[in-house]
Short mmCIF file of C-alpha atoms and ligand atoms in Angstrom, two decimals:
data_model
loop_
_atom_site.label_atom_id
_atom_site.label_comp_id
_atom_site.label_asym_id
_atom_site.label_seq_id
_atom_site.Cartn_x
_atom_site.Cartn_y
_atom_site.Cartn_z
CA MET A 254 -45.34 7.00 -0.22
CA ARG A 255 -49.06 6.58 -0.75
CA ARG A 256 -49.70 9.54 1.45
CA VAL A 257 -47.20 11.66 -0.45
CA SER A 258 -48.77 10.91 -3.79
CA PHE A 259 -52.21 11.54 -2.32
CA ALA A 260 -50.99 14.89 -1.01
CA LEU A 261 -49.46 15.71 -4.39
CA GLY A 262 -52.73 14.76 -6.03
CA VAL A 263 -54.64 17.09 -3.77
CA ILE A 264 -52.13 19.86 -4.33
CA SER A 265 -52.21 19.55 -8.10
CA TRP A 266 -55.99 19.40 -8.04
CA VAL A 267 -56.10 22.54 -5.90
CA CYS A 268 -53.61 24.22 -8.26
CA LEU A 269 -55.78 23.30 -11.22
CA MET A 270 -58.74 24.84 -9.47
CA VAL A 271 -57.05 28.12 -8.61
CA SER A 272 -54.67 28.52 -11.52
CA VAL A 273 -57.27 30.54 -13.38
CA SER A 274 -58.38 32.64 -10.50
CA GLY A 275 -61.67 33.87 -11.75
CA ILE A 276 -62.85 33.55 -15.29
CA GLY A 277 -65.99 35.54 -15.94
CA ALA A 278 -68.76 35.53 -18.54
CA ASN A 279 -70.72 38.25 -20.28
CA TRP A 280 -74.42 37.52 -19.85
CA GLY A 281 -76.48 39.54 -22.32
CA THR A 282 -80.21 39.17 -22.65
CA GLN A 283 -81.14 40.54 -26.09
CA SER A 284 -83.02 37.35 -26.88
CA SER A 285 -86.58 36.73 -27.99
CA HIS A 286 -86.71 33.67 -25.71
CA PRO A 287 -84.25 34.07 -22.83
CA LEU A 288 -83.28 31.01 -20.82
CA PRO A 289 -84.62 30.97 -17.24
CA PRO A 290 -82.10 33.03 -15.22
CA THR A 291 -82.06 30.56 -12.33
CA ALA A 292 -81.11 27.71 -14.72
CA VAL A 293 -78.33 29.88 -16.20
CA VAL A 294 -76.96 30.71 -12.75
CA GLN A 295 -76.98 27.01 -11.86
CA MET A 296 -74.98 26.29 -15.03
CA LEU A 297 -72.49 29.10 -14.25
CA LYS A 298 -71.89 27.62 -10.81
CA GLU A 299 -71.52 24.06 -12.09
CA ASN A 300 -68.92 25.25 -14.55
CA GLY A 301 -66.94 27.16 -11.97
CA PHE A 302 -67.40 30.62 -13.47
CA GLN A 303 -66.59 33.09 -10.71
CA LYS A 304 -67.96 36.28 -12.21
CA VAL A 305 -70.62 37.63 -14.54
CA LYS A 306 -70.80 40.90 -16.40
CA LEU A 307 -74.25 42.27 -17.23
CA PHE A 308 -75.36 45.03 -19.58
CA ASP A 309 -78.17 46.28 -17.36
CA ALA A 310 -79.72 45.49 -14.01
CA GLU A 311 -82.73 43.49 -15.12
CA GLU A 312 -84.65 42.17 -12.14
CA GLY A 313 -84.99 38.51 -13.08
CA THR A 314 -81.26 38.20 -13.70
CA MET A 315 -80.30 40.08 -10.55
CA SER A 316 -82.65 38.01 -8.40
CA ALA A 317 -81.27 34.76 -9.77
CA LEU A 318 -77.77 35.90 -8.71
CA ARG A 319 -78.77 36.24 -5.05
CA LYS A 320 -76.53 34.17 -2.79
CA SER A 321 -75.05 32.49 -5.86
CA GLY A 322 -71.45 33.20 -4.83
CA LEU A 323 -70.87 34.82 -8.23
CA GLN A 324 -69.28 38.25 -8.37
CA VAL A 325 -71.29 40.68 -10.46
CA MET A 326 -70.44 43.61 -12.72
CA VAL A 327 -73.78 45.29 -13.20
CA GLY A 328 -74.27 47.57 -16.22
CA LEU A 329 -76.02 50.74 -17.14
CA PRO A 330 -76.75 51.30 -20.82
CA ASN A 331 -75.44 54.19 -22.95
CA ASP A 332 -78.89 55.72 -23.28
CA MET A 333 -78.86 56.49 -19.54
CA LEU A 334 -75.50 58.31 -19.63
CA ALA A 335 -76.96 61.75 -20.41
CA THR A 336 -79.41 61.63 -17.49
CA LEU A 337 -76.84 60.31 -15.03
CA ALA A 338 -74.27 62.87 -16.20
CA THR A 339 -76.53 65.80 -15.39
CA SER A 340 -78.40 64.58 -12.32
CA MET A 341 -76.76 63.49 -9.08
CA LYS A 342 -80.24 62.57 -7.89
CA ALA A 343 -80.67 60.15 -10.79
CA ALA A 344 -77.26 58.62 -9.97
CA ASN A 345 -78.22 58.23 -6.31
CA ASN A 346 -81.48 56.57 -7.32
CA TRP A 347 -79.74 54.26 -9.76
CA VAL A 348 -77.29 53.13 -7.09
CA ALA A 349 -80.01 52.77 -4.45
CA THR A 350 -82.25 50.63 -6.71
CA ASN A 351 -79.71 48.73 -8.73
CA VAL A 352 -76.80 48.32 -6.31
CA SER A 353 -77.61 48.87 -2.63
CA ALA A 354 -80.93 46.99 -2.66
CA TYR A 355 -79.44 43.93 -4.37
CA LEU A 356 -76.30 43.98 -2.22
CA ASN A 357 -78.48 43.88 0.89
CA ASP A 358 -80.27 40.95 -0.68
CA GLY A 359 -77.12 38.90 -1.24
CA VAL A 360 -76.04 39.83 -4.78
CA ASP A 361 -72.24 40.18 -4.70
CA ILE A 362 -71.89 43.33 -6.83
CA ARG A 363 -68.26 44.42 -7.27
CA TYR A 364 -68.41 46.75 -10.25
CA VAL A 365 -70.77 49.08 -12.07
CA ALA A 366 -70.13 49.28 -15.82
CA VAL A 367 -70.96 52.85 -16.79
CA GLY A 368 -72.08 52.63 -20.43
CA ASN A 369 -70.91 50.05 -22.94
CA GLU A 370 -68.13 51.03 -25.37
CA PRO A 371 -69.46 54.62 -25.40
CA PHE A 372 -66.51 55.94 -27.43
CA LEU A 373 -66.99 53.50 -30.30
CA GLN A 374 -66.34 55.34 -33.54
CA THR A 375 -69.76 54.36 -34.95
CA TYR A 376 -71.42 56.49 -32.23
CA ASN A 377 -69.96 59.65 -33.79
CA GLY A 378 -68.95 61.05 -30.41
CA SER A 379 -72.56 61.03 -29.11
CA PHE A 380 -71.42 59.98 -25.62
CA LEU A 381 -68.12 61.85 -25.45
CA GLN A 382 -69.41 64.63 -23.22
CA THR A 383 -71.56 62.52 -20.89
CA THR A 384 -69.44 59.45 -20.10
CA PHE A 385 -67.01 61.04 -17.63
CA PRO A 386 -69.63 63.04 -15.68
CA ALA A 387 -71.82 59.90 -15.48
CA LEU A 388 -68.84 57.91 -14.16
CA GLN A 389 -68.15 60.61 -11.57
CA ASN A 390 -71.78 60.72 -10.44
CA ILE A 391 -72.11 56.95 -10.15
CA GLN A 392 -68.84 56.64 -8.19
CA GLY A 393 -69.98 59.60 -6.05
CA ALA A 394 -73.31 57.89 -5.40
CA LEU A 395 -71.53 54.65 -4.46
CA ILE A 396 -69.37 56.55 -1.96
CA LYS A 397 -72.41 58.37 -0.55
CA ALA A 398 -74.17 55.03 -0.09
CA GLY A 399 -71.21 53.81 1.97
CA LEU A 400 -70.08 51.41 -0.74
CA GLY A 401 -66.95 53.26 -1.88
CA ASN A 402 -64.59 50.47 -0.85
CA ARG A 403 -66.80 47.61 -1.93
CA VAL A 404 -68.13 48.61 -5.37
CA LYS A 405 -66.22 50.50 -8.06
CA ALA A 406 -67.42 52.20 -11.20
CA THR A 407 -65.62 51.57 -14.50
CA VAL A 408 -66.27 52.20 -18.21
CA PRO A 409 -65.96 49.22 -20.58
CA LEU A 410 -64.17 50.60 -23.65
CA ASN A 411 -63.39 49.08 -26.97
CA ALA A 412 -59.69 48.64 -27.75
CA ASP A 413 -60.15 51.26 -30.48
CA VAL A 414 -59.62 54.01 -27.84
CA TYR A 415 -55.87 53.45 -28.19
CA ASN A 416 -53.51 52.57 -30.98
CA SER A 417 -49.90 52.48 -32.00
CA PRO A 418 -48.86 54.37 -35.11
CA THR A 419 -46.00 51.91 -35.73
CA GLY A 420 -47.86 48.76 -34.65
CA ARG A 421 -45.32 48.26 -31.85
CA PRO A 422 -46.98 48.14 -28.41
CA SER A 423 -44.30 50.44 -26.96
CA ASP A 424 -45.50 53.23 -29.26
CA GLY A 425 -49.04 52.91 -27.90
CA ASP A 426 -51.10 55.89 -26.78
CA PHE A 427 -54.73 56.93 -26.60
CA ARG A 428 -56.29 57.82 -29.94
CA ALA A 429 -55.43 61.42 -30.73
CA ASP A 430 -59.03 62.60 -31.24
CA ILE A 431 -60.22 61.33 -27.84
CA ARG A 432 -57.05 61.60 -25.77
CA ASP A 433 -58.37 64.67 -23.92
CA PHE A 434 -61.48 62.71 -22.94
CA MET A 435 -59.58 59.59 -21.93
CA LEU A 436 -57.01 61.12 -19.60
CA PRO A 437 -59.44 62.48 -16.96
CA ILE A 438 -61.27 59.13 -16.98
CA VAL A 439 -58.05 57.19 -16.46
CA LYS A 440 -56.97 59.53 -13.65
CA PHE A 441 -60.37 59.18 -12.00
CA LEU A 442 -60.28 55.36 -12.16
CA ASN A 443 -56.78 55.46 -10.67
CA ASP A 444 -57.74 57.89 -7.88
CA ASN A 445 -60.71 55.71 -6.91
CA GLY A 446 -58.85 52.41 -6.86
CA ALA A 447 -60.93 51.16 -9.80
CA ALA A 448 -59.81 49.37 -12.97
CA PHE A 449 -59.63 50.15 -16.68
CA THR A 450 -61.97 47.84 -18.63
CA VAL A 451 -61.13 46.99 -22.23
CA ASN A 452 -62.77 44.75 -24.84
CA ILE A 453 -60.30 43.05 -27.20
CA TYR A 454 -61.38 41.37 -30.46
CA PRO A 455 -58.88 39.61 -32.72
CA PHE A 456 -61.89 38.26 -34.67
CA ILE A 457 -62.92 41.78 -35.68
CA SER A 458 -59.37 42.48 -36.89
CA LEU A 459 -59.61 39.43 -39.12
CA TYR A 460 -63.14 40.35 -40.23
CA THR A 461 -62.25 43.89 -41.23
CA ASP A 462 -58.82 43.23 -42.73
CA SER A 463 -58.47 40.36 -45.18
CA ASN A 464 -54.66 40.72 -44.99
CA PHE A 465 -54.63 40.14 -41.23
CA PRO A 466 -52.44 37.06 -40.54
CA VAL A 467 -54.89 34.43 -39.29
CA ASP A 468 -52.53 32.62 -36.90
CA TYR A 469 -51.65 35.91 -35.18
CA ALA A 470 -55.27 36.03 -33.92
CA PHE A 471 -54.71 32.77 -32.04
CA PHE A 472 -52.33 31.60 -29.31
CA GLU A 473 -50.30 28.85 -30.93
CA GLY A 474 -47.39 30.90 -32.14
CA SER A 475 -47.21 32.94 -35.32
CA SER A 476 -44.57 33.46 -37.93
CA SER A 477 -45.93 36.94 -38.49
CA GLY A 478 -45.41 38.23 -34.96
CA VAL A 479 -44.56 41.80 -34.01
CA VAL A 480 -41.04 42.59 -32.86
CA ASP A 481 -40.82 45.34 -30.26
CA GLY A 482 -37.26 45.87 -29.02
CA SER A 483 -36.27 42.70 -27.23
CA VAL A 484 -39.80 41.33 -27.19
CA THR A 485 -41.52 39.34 -29.96
CA TYR A 486 -45.29 39.17 -29.81
CA SER A 487 -46.73 35.99 -31.31
CA ASN A 488 -50.38 36.72 -30.60
CA MET A 489 -52.51 39.79 -31.08
CA PHE A 490 -54.06 39.64 -27.62
CA ASP A 491 -50.75 40.22 -25.80
CA ALA A 492 -49.70 42.94 -28.24
CA ASN A 493 -53.05 44.69 -27.94
CA LEU A 494 -53.17 44.57 -24.14
CA ASP A 495 -49.56 45.78 -23.96
CA THR A 496 -50.36 48.68 -26.27
CA LEU A 497 -52.87 49.77 -23.61
CA LEU A 498 -50.39 49.16 -20.79
CA TRP A 499 -47.81 51.32 -22.60
CA ALA A 500 -50.41 54.04 -23.14
CA LEU A 501 -51.28 53.98 -19.43
CA LYS A 502 -47.62 54.02 -18.42
CA LYS A 503 -46.78 56.86 -20.77
CA ASN A 504 -49.54 58.97 -19.28
CA GLY A 505 -48.48 58.34 -15.68
CA PHE A 506 -50.56 55.31 -14.65
CA PRO A 507 -48.14 52.37 -14.84
CA SER A 508 -49.98 50.18 -12.34
CA LEU A 509 -53.66 50.84 -13.00
CA PRO A 510 -55.40 47.41 -12.93
CA VAL A 511 -56.91 46.31 -16.22
CA ILE A 512 -59.98 44.11 -16.70
CA VAL A 513 -60.53 42.40 -20.07
CA GLY A 514 -64.26 43.08 -20.25
CA GLU A 515 -64.95 41.06 -23.39
CA ILE A 516 -62.95 38.46 -25.27
CA GLY A 517 -64.23 35.70 -27.53
CA TRP A 518 -64.99 34.37 -30.97
CA PRO A 519 -68.34 33.88 -32.78
CA THR A 520 -69.46 30.58 -34.32
CA ASP A 521 -71.61 31.59 -37.28
CA GLY A 522 -72.55 34.36 -39.69
CA ASP A 523 -69.12 34.78 -41.32
CA MET A 524 -66.51 32.63 -43.07
CA ASN A 525 -64.16 32.94 -40.07
CA ALA A 526 -66.90 32.32 -37.53
CA ASN A 527 -67.36 28.62 -36.78
CA VAL A 528 -67.14 26.24 -33.84
CA GLN A 529 -63.64 25.03 -34.73
CA LEU A 530 -62.08 28.49 -34.69
CA ALA A 531 -64.13 29.61 -31.68
CA GLN A 532 -62.99 26.56 -29.74
CA LYS A 533 -59.40 27.13 -30.82
CA PHE A 534 -59.50 30.78 -29.78
CA ASN A 535 -61.28 30.40 -26.45
CA GLN A 536 -59.31 27.31 -25.38
CA GLY A 537 -56.11 29.03 -26.49
CA PHE A 538 -57.07 32.05 -24.42
CA MET A 539 -57.90 29.97 -21.34
CA ASN A 540 -54.62 28.06 -21.61
CA HIS A 541 -52.76 31.32 -22.13
CA ILE A 542 -54.13 33.03 -19.04
CA SER A 543 -53.93 29.89 -16.91
CA THR A 544 -50.14 30.03 -17.02
CA GLY A 545 -50.33 33.18 -14.91
CA GLN A 546 -47.50 34.61 -17.01
CA GLY A 547 -49.51 37.60 -18.13
CA THR A 548 -48.06 39.64 -20.97
CA PRO A 549 -44.52 40.93 -21.57
CA MET A 550 -45.54 44.27 -19.99
CA ARG A 551 -47.32 42.88 -16.94
CA SER A 552 -46.91 39.43 -15.45
CA GLY A 553 -49.58 37.79 -13.34
CA LEU A 554 -53.17 36.69 -13.65
CA ILE A 555 -55.41 38.29 -16.23
CA ASP A 556 -58.87 39.27 -15.11
CA ALA A 557 -61.23 38.49 -18.01
CA TYR A 558 -64.82 37.89 -19.03
CA LEU A 559 -65.59 35.64 -22.00
CA PHE A 560 -67.89 37.09 -24.64
CA SER A 561 -70.33 35.73 -24.53
CA LEU A 562 -72.23 33.18 -22.54
CA ILE A 563 -75.35 32.61 -24.69
CA ASP A 564 -76.37 33.51 -28.27
CA GLU A 565 -78.76 36.45 -28.53
CA ASP A 566 -81.15 36.44 -31.50
CA GLU A 567 -82.23 40.05 -31.16
CA LYS A 568 -78.83 41.75 -31.27
CA SER A 569 -78.36 44.32 -34.02
CA ILE A 570 -76.55 42.83 -37.01
CA GLN A 571 -75.29 46.22 -38.13
CA PRO A 572 -71.70 45.20 -37.20
CA GLY A 573 -72.14 41.90 -39.09
CA ASN A 574 -74.20 38.67 -39.16
CA PHE A 575 -71.82 37.07 -36.65
CA GLU A 576 -73.19 39.39 -33.94
CA ARG A 577 -75.91 36.93 -32.89
CA HIS A 578 -73.48 34.00 -32.52
CA TRP A 579 -70.92 34.95 -29.88
CA GLY A 580 -72.25 32.48 -27.29
CA VAL A 581 -70.24 29.61 -25.90
CA TYR A 582 -73.79 28.29 -25.44
CA THR A 583 -76.65 28.00 -27.94
CA TYR A 584 -79.93 29.86 -27.37
CA ASP A 585 -81.27 26.68 -25.74
CA GLY A 586 -78.39 26.22 -23.34
CA TRP A 587 -76.09 23.62 -24.93
CA PRO A 588 -72.32 24.20 -25.04
CA LYS A 589 -71.39 24.53 -28.73
CA TYR A 590 -67.95 22.99 -28.25
CA GLN A 591 -65.73 21.64 -25.53
CA LEU A 592 -63.96 24.21 -23.44
CA ASN A 593 -61.79 23.42 -20.43
CA LEU A 594 -61.99 26.47 -18.17
CA GLY A 595 -59.61 24.87 -15.66
CA THR A 596 -62.22 25.38 -12.98
CA THR A 597 -63.75 21.92 -12.60
CA ARG A 598 -62.42 18.39 -12.14
CA THR A 599 -63.97 17.12 -15.37
CA GLY A 600 -62.80 20.03 -17.50
CA THR A 601 -65.98 19.82 -19.55
CA LEU A 602 -68.83 22.28 -19.84
CA ALA A 603 -72.17 21.43 -18.25
CA ARG A 604 -75.35 22.30 -20.15
CA VAL A 605 -78.27 24.40 -18.90
CA LYS A 606 -80.70 21.97 -17.31
CA ASN A 607 -84.49 21.54 -17.41
CA ILE A 608 -85.11 23.47 -20.60
CA GLN A 609 -88.60 23.09 -22.00
CA TYR A 610 -89.14 23.11 -25.74
CA LEU A 611 -92.17 23.73 -27.90
CA ASP A 612 -93.47 20.79 -29.96
CA LYS A 613 -91.18 18.87 -32.33
CA GLN A 614 -92.39 20.58 -35.47
CA TRP A 615 -91.02 22.91 -38.12
CA CYS A 616 -92.42 25.27 -40.75
CA VAL A 617 -91.10 24.68 -44.29
CA LEU A 618 -91.75 25.67 -47.90
CA LYS A 619 -94.42 23.47 -49.54
CA PRO A 620 -92.68 21.24 -52.09
CA SER A 621 -95.38 22.15 -54.62
CA VAL A 622 -94.51 25.86 -54.64
CA ASN A 623 -92.97 27.09 -57.87
CA LEU A 624 -89.75 29.02 -57.19
CA GLU A 625 -90.83 31.55 -59.82
CA ASN A 626 -93.77 32.57 -57.60
CA SER A 627 -93.66 36.37 -57.49
CA LYS A 628 -94.74 36.52 -53.83
CA LEU A 629 -91.78 34.46 -52.57
CA ALA A 630 -89.18 37.21 -52.34
CA ALA A 631 -91.36 39.43 -50.17
CA THR A 632 -92.25 36.60 -47.77
CA ILE A 633 -88.57 35.67 -47.32
CA SER A 634 -87.58 39.29 -46.66
CA TYR A 635 -90.37 39.57 -44.14
CA ALA A 636 -89.37 36.37 -42.33
CA CYS A 637 -85.69 37.32 -42.27
CA ALA A 638 -86.34 40.88 -41.13
CA ASN A 639 -88.49 39.72 -38.24
CA ALA A 640 -86.67 36.53 -37.28
CA ASP A 641 -83.06 35.43 -37.89
CA CYS A 642 -81.39 34.40 -41.15
CA THR A 643 -77.80 35.03 -40.05
CA SER A 644 -76.90 31.34 -40.43
CA LEU A 645 -77.50 31.59 -44.20
CA GLY A 646 -74.76 32.78 -46.51
CA TYR A 647 -71.26 32.02 -47.73
CA LYS A 648 -69.43 29.55 -45.43
CA THR A 649 -71.93 29.79 -42.60
CA SER A 650 -73.53 26.81 -40.79
CA CYS A 651 -76.38 26.67 -43.34
CA GLY A 652 -74.35 27.94 -46.29
CA ASP A 653 -74.79 24.66 -48.17
CA LEU A 654 -78.59 24.78 -48.37
CA ASP A 655 -80.19 25.03 -51.79
CA VAL A 656 -82.73 27.72 -52.63
CA ARG A 657 -85.65 25.72 -51.23
CA GLY A 658 -83.69 24.96 -48.06
CA ASN A 659 -82.92 28.65 -47.66
CA ILE A 660 -86.59 29.58 -47.89
CA SER A 661 -87.62 26.87 -45.43
CA TYR A 662 -84.95 28.06 -43.02
CA ALA A 663 -86.34 31.59 -43.11
CA PHE A 664 -89.94 30.42 -42.70
CA ASN A 665 -89.04 28.16 -39.79
CA SER A 666 -87.07 30.85 -38.02
CA TYR A 667 -90.10 33.15 -38.11
CA TYR A 668 -92.49 30.38 -37.03
CA GLN A 669 -90.35 29.35 -34.06
CA LYS A 670 -89.74 32.91 -32.97
CA ASN A 671 -93.52 33.36 -32.90
CA ASP A 672 -93.92 30.38 -30.57
CA GLN A 673 -95.06 28.04 -33.37
CA ASP A 674 -98.21 30.07 -33.85
CA GLU A 675 -100.03 28.49 -36.82
CA VAL A 676 -100.64 31.94 -38.29
CA ALA A 677 -96.85 32.42 -38.41
CA CYS A 678 -96.57 29.51 -40.87
CA GLY A 679 -98.87 31.01 -43.48
CA PHE A 680 -96.67 32.87 -45.97
CA GLU A 681 -99.38 33.30 -48.59
CA ASN A 682 -100.22 29.62 -48.28
CA MET A 683 -96.73 28.66 -49.46
CA ALA A 684 -95.63 27.10 -46.13
CA THR A 685 -96.56 23.97 -44.25
CA ILE A 686 -95.88 22.44 -40.85
CA THR A 687 -93.87 19.21 -40.71
CA ASN A 688 -92.72 16.93 -37.92
CA LYS A 689 -89.71 15.75 -39.93
CA ASP A 690 -86.58 17.62 -38.81
CA PRO A 691 -85.19 19.50 -41.86
CA SER A 692 -81.73 19.91 -40.24
CA THR A 693 -78.74 18.74 -42.27
CA GLY A 694 -75.03 18.49 -41.39
CA THR A 695 -74.01 21.65 -39.56
CA CYS A 696 -77.30 23.35 -40.37
CA ARG A 697 -79.70 23.24 -37.48
CA PHE A 698 -83.38 24.09 -37.91
CA GLY A 699 -84.13 25.00 -34.32
CA ILE A 700 -87.17 24.39 -32.18
CA MET A 701 -87.92 27.31 -29.92
CA ILE A 702 -87.74 26.99 -26.15
CA ILE A 703 -90.48 28.02 -23.81
CA ALA A 704 -89.33 31.46 -22.85
CA ASP A 705 -88.23 32.13 -19.32
CA SER A 706 -90.89 30.02 -17.59
CA GLY A 707 -93.66 27.75 -18.72
CA ILE A 708 -96.20 29.91 -16.95
CA SER A 709 -95.34 33.09 -18.78
CA TRP A 710 -95.46 31.26 -22.10
CA ARG A 711 -98.85 29.71 -21.42
CA ILE A 712 -100.30 33.01 -20.37
CA ARG A 713 -98.92 34.65 -23.48
CA HIS A 714 -100.14 31.80 -25.65
CA TRP A 715 -103.67 31.42 -24.45
CA GLY A 716 -103.71 34.98 -23.30
CA ALA A 717 -106.98 36.62 -22.51
CA SER A 718 -109.20 33.57 -22.97
CA LEU A 719 -107.42 31.62 -20.26
CA LEU A 720 -107.56 34.61 -17.93
CA SER A 721 -111.21 35.43 -18.49
CA PHE A 722 -112.67 31.93 -18.76
CA VAL A 723 -110.57 29.94 -16.30
CA ILE A 724 -108.53 31.99 -13.87
CA LEU A 725 -110.95 34.81 -13.24
CA PRO A 726 -114.05 32.62 -12.52
CA LEU A 727 -111.89 30.37 -10.36
CA PHE A 728 -110.63 33.38 -8.47
CA LEU A 729 -114.20 34.69 -8.01
CA THR A 730 -115.41 31.28 -6.80
CA LEU A 731 -112.64 31.15 -4.24
CA LEU A 732 -113.61 34.59 -2.99
C1 NAG B 1084 -82.24 50.17 -12.63
O1 NAG B 1084 -81.88 49.38 -13.74
C2 NAG B 1084 -82.96 49.08 -14.58
C3 NAG B 1084 -82.52 48.03 -15.58
O2 NAG B 1084 -81.34 48.36 -16.23
C4 NAG B 1084 -83.45 50.37 -15.23
O3 NAG B 1084 -84.51 50.14 -16.11
C5 NAG B 1084 -83.90 51.32 -14.12
O4 NAG B 1084 -84.26 52.57 -14.66
C6 NAG B 1084 -82.79 51.51 -13.09
N1 NAG B 1084 -83.35 52.23 -11.93
C7 NAG B 1084 -83.13 53.52 -11.69
C8 NAG B 1084 -83.79 54.09 -10.48
O5 NAG B 1084 -82.43 54.22 -12.38
C1 NAG B 1085 -72.95 58.79 -37.60
O1 NAG B 1085 -72.73 59.62 -38.72
C2 NAG B 1085 -73.02 58.99 -39.96
C3 NAG B 1085 -72.61 59.95 -41.10
O2 NAG B 1085 -72.79 61.28 -40.72
C4 NAG B 1085 -74.52 58.64 -39.99
O3 NAG B 1085 -74.84 57.97 -41.19
C5 NAG B 1085 -74.85 57.72 -38.80
O4 NAG B 1085 -76.24 57.46 -38.74
C6 NAG B 1085 -74.41 58.36 -37.50
N1 NAG B 1085 -74.58 57.40 -36.43
C7 NAG B 1085 -75.06 57.71 -35.21
C8 NAG B 1085 -75.16 56.59 -34.24
O5 NAG B 1085 -75.38 58.84 -34.88
C1 NAG B 1086 -79.29 31.40 -49.37
O1 NAG B 1086 -79.43 32.66 -48.71
C2 NAG B 1086 -78.21 33.36 -48.49
C3 NAG B 1086 -78.50 34.57 -47.65
O2 NAG B 1086 -79.60 35.29 -48.12
C4 NAG B 1086 -77.55 33.67 -49.83
O3 NAG B 1086 -76.30 34.30 -49.61
C5 NAG B 1086 -77.33 32.38 -50.59
O4 NAG B 1086 -76.81 32.65 -51.86
C6 NAG B 1086 -78.64 31.61 -50.74
N1 NAG B 1086 -78.36 30.31 -51.36
C7 NAG B 1086 -79.04 29.90 -52.41
C8 NAG B 1086 -78.63 28.58 -52.96
O5 NAG B 1086 -79.98 30.52 -52.86
#
């Protein structure tokens, strides 16, 4: 009896571990102060992530992934598509440097992401002509390098490349204006045993359409579901993915594998972006895919990468202020909310360890400054343009600050981003440094981390003087 229950325990534990076979994370690095890649990889492993998706092939990141056991989708940015489309030599070089060399060194590369959402409508068709030839050249280079069976090329596309005129998934097809560009790509992916990669964003639907039914974005059932023949869709994710699966089927590719390249919810910068909704969405998604039921069109496990791992303070906010807040983790490596990935025994997220911070001090508006001061507006604009004010505004994490709080927030953001350089807390003599934390409620006045490694920060900080007065003489003495 004891043995039976022990065996059952082991079995259920094993089931828990494998039920989500492979959740991945998008690891972007558009940050002023990136976390040390080795510490991030350690955190990924502790949390049982099996895969990472990158947007480039930056050396520090790639090196940290050596012998990590993590599967890697390495990326090449849109601005390289034109070169790779026209030059087989450039494609061979890219694969030699950014795939073969790392593979030989123990980085488990499985996919190359050719471009990132190159057909997005905001790009005005700039990459329409180059995406397919670049995909062909990269796959060709992989085959030439003897990696044809091991590494596949794919193109992460936004879900806006397909639609359904009626809203019913079964009426799905590729968008009329790009259908002629999509079909050869889909056929090529199919011929090469690769997968279609799609990024799906219920948050954006809610952000762009105020009439979008909120509960349809989540996974807890919705009264405003979509009825499609005998199927009723109660969440947008299933309906969206099935619209793609119908489009693929209709065009002759009923079994092409699909990877969900990005899925997630931001935590700040918009009224619908907060930790409660992000937790609800991501946990709902994890629970949904852990059933292994798939969608009405395709049962089975769903291969997906959460978007994203860590906040990035240098992302463009052209799409919206939420853009810098997609991370499950803060810029300094703390999980923002609890998320059970179903990959560990504890079911809790581990933080990034051994992070070093700058001093416990903040830059704030001097209490004596008159708010009528004519120079204030310009200093705030300057601070916000060069640092990050996306947590200010209606129903954001710092939305309850008063005018003075707003100004202090902007000043501090600029000061921290500039490594607490005293000069960066000048602002026409209207700012001052304090060691009293100005944070309130949900509004966090951050302290910057020491970027990447202590050594690089120190060298940057003391710069030339350290080099010329300490290191160089020491070096010469040793010689
Ligand atoms: C390899 O990737 C890096 C980072 O994305 C890029 O800068 C470099 O140009 C690539 N190498 C080649 C030979 O294309
Ligand atoms: C796309 O076109 C619009 C209007 O013609 C223009 O304002 C915008 O800058 C263009 N964007 C890109 C990425 O070329
Ligand atoms: C604080 O700044 C944000 C963003 O600039 C603005 O929307 C908000 O109205 C400001 N709040 C106050 C009290 O000035």
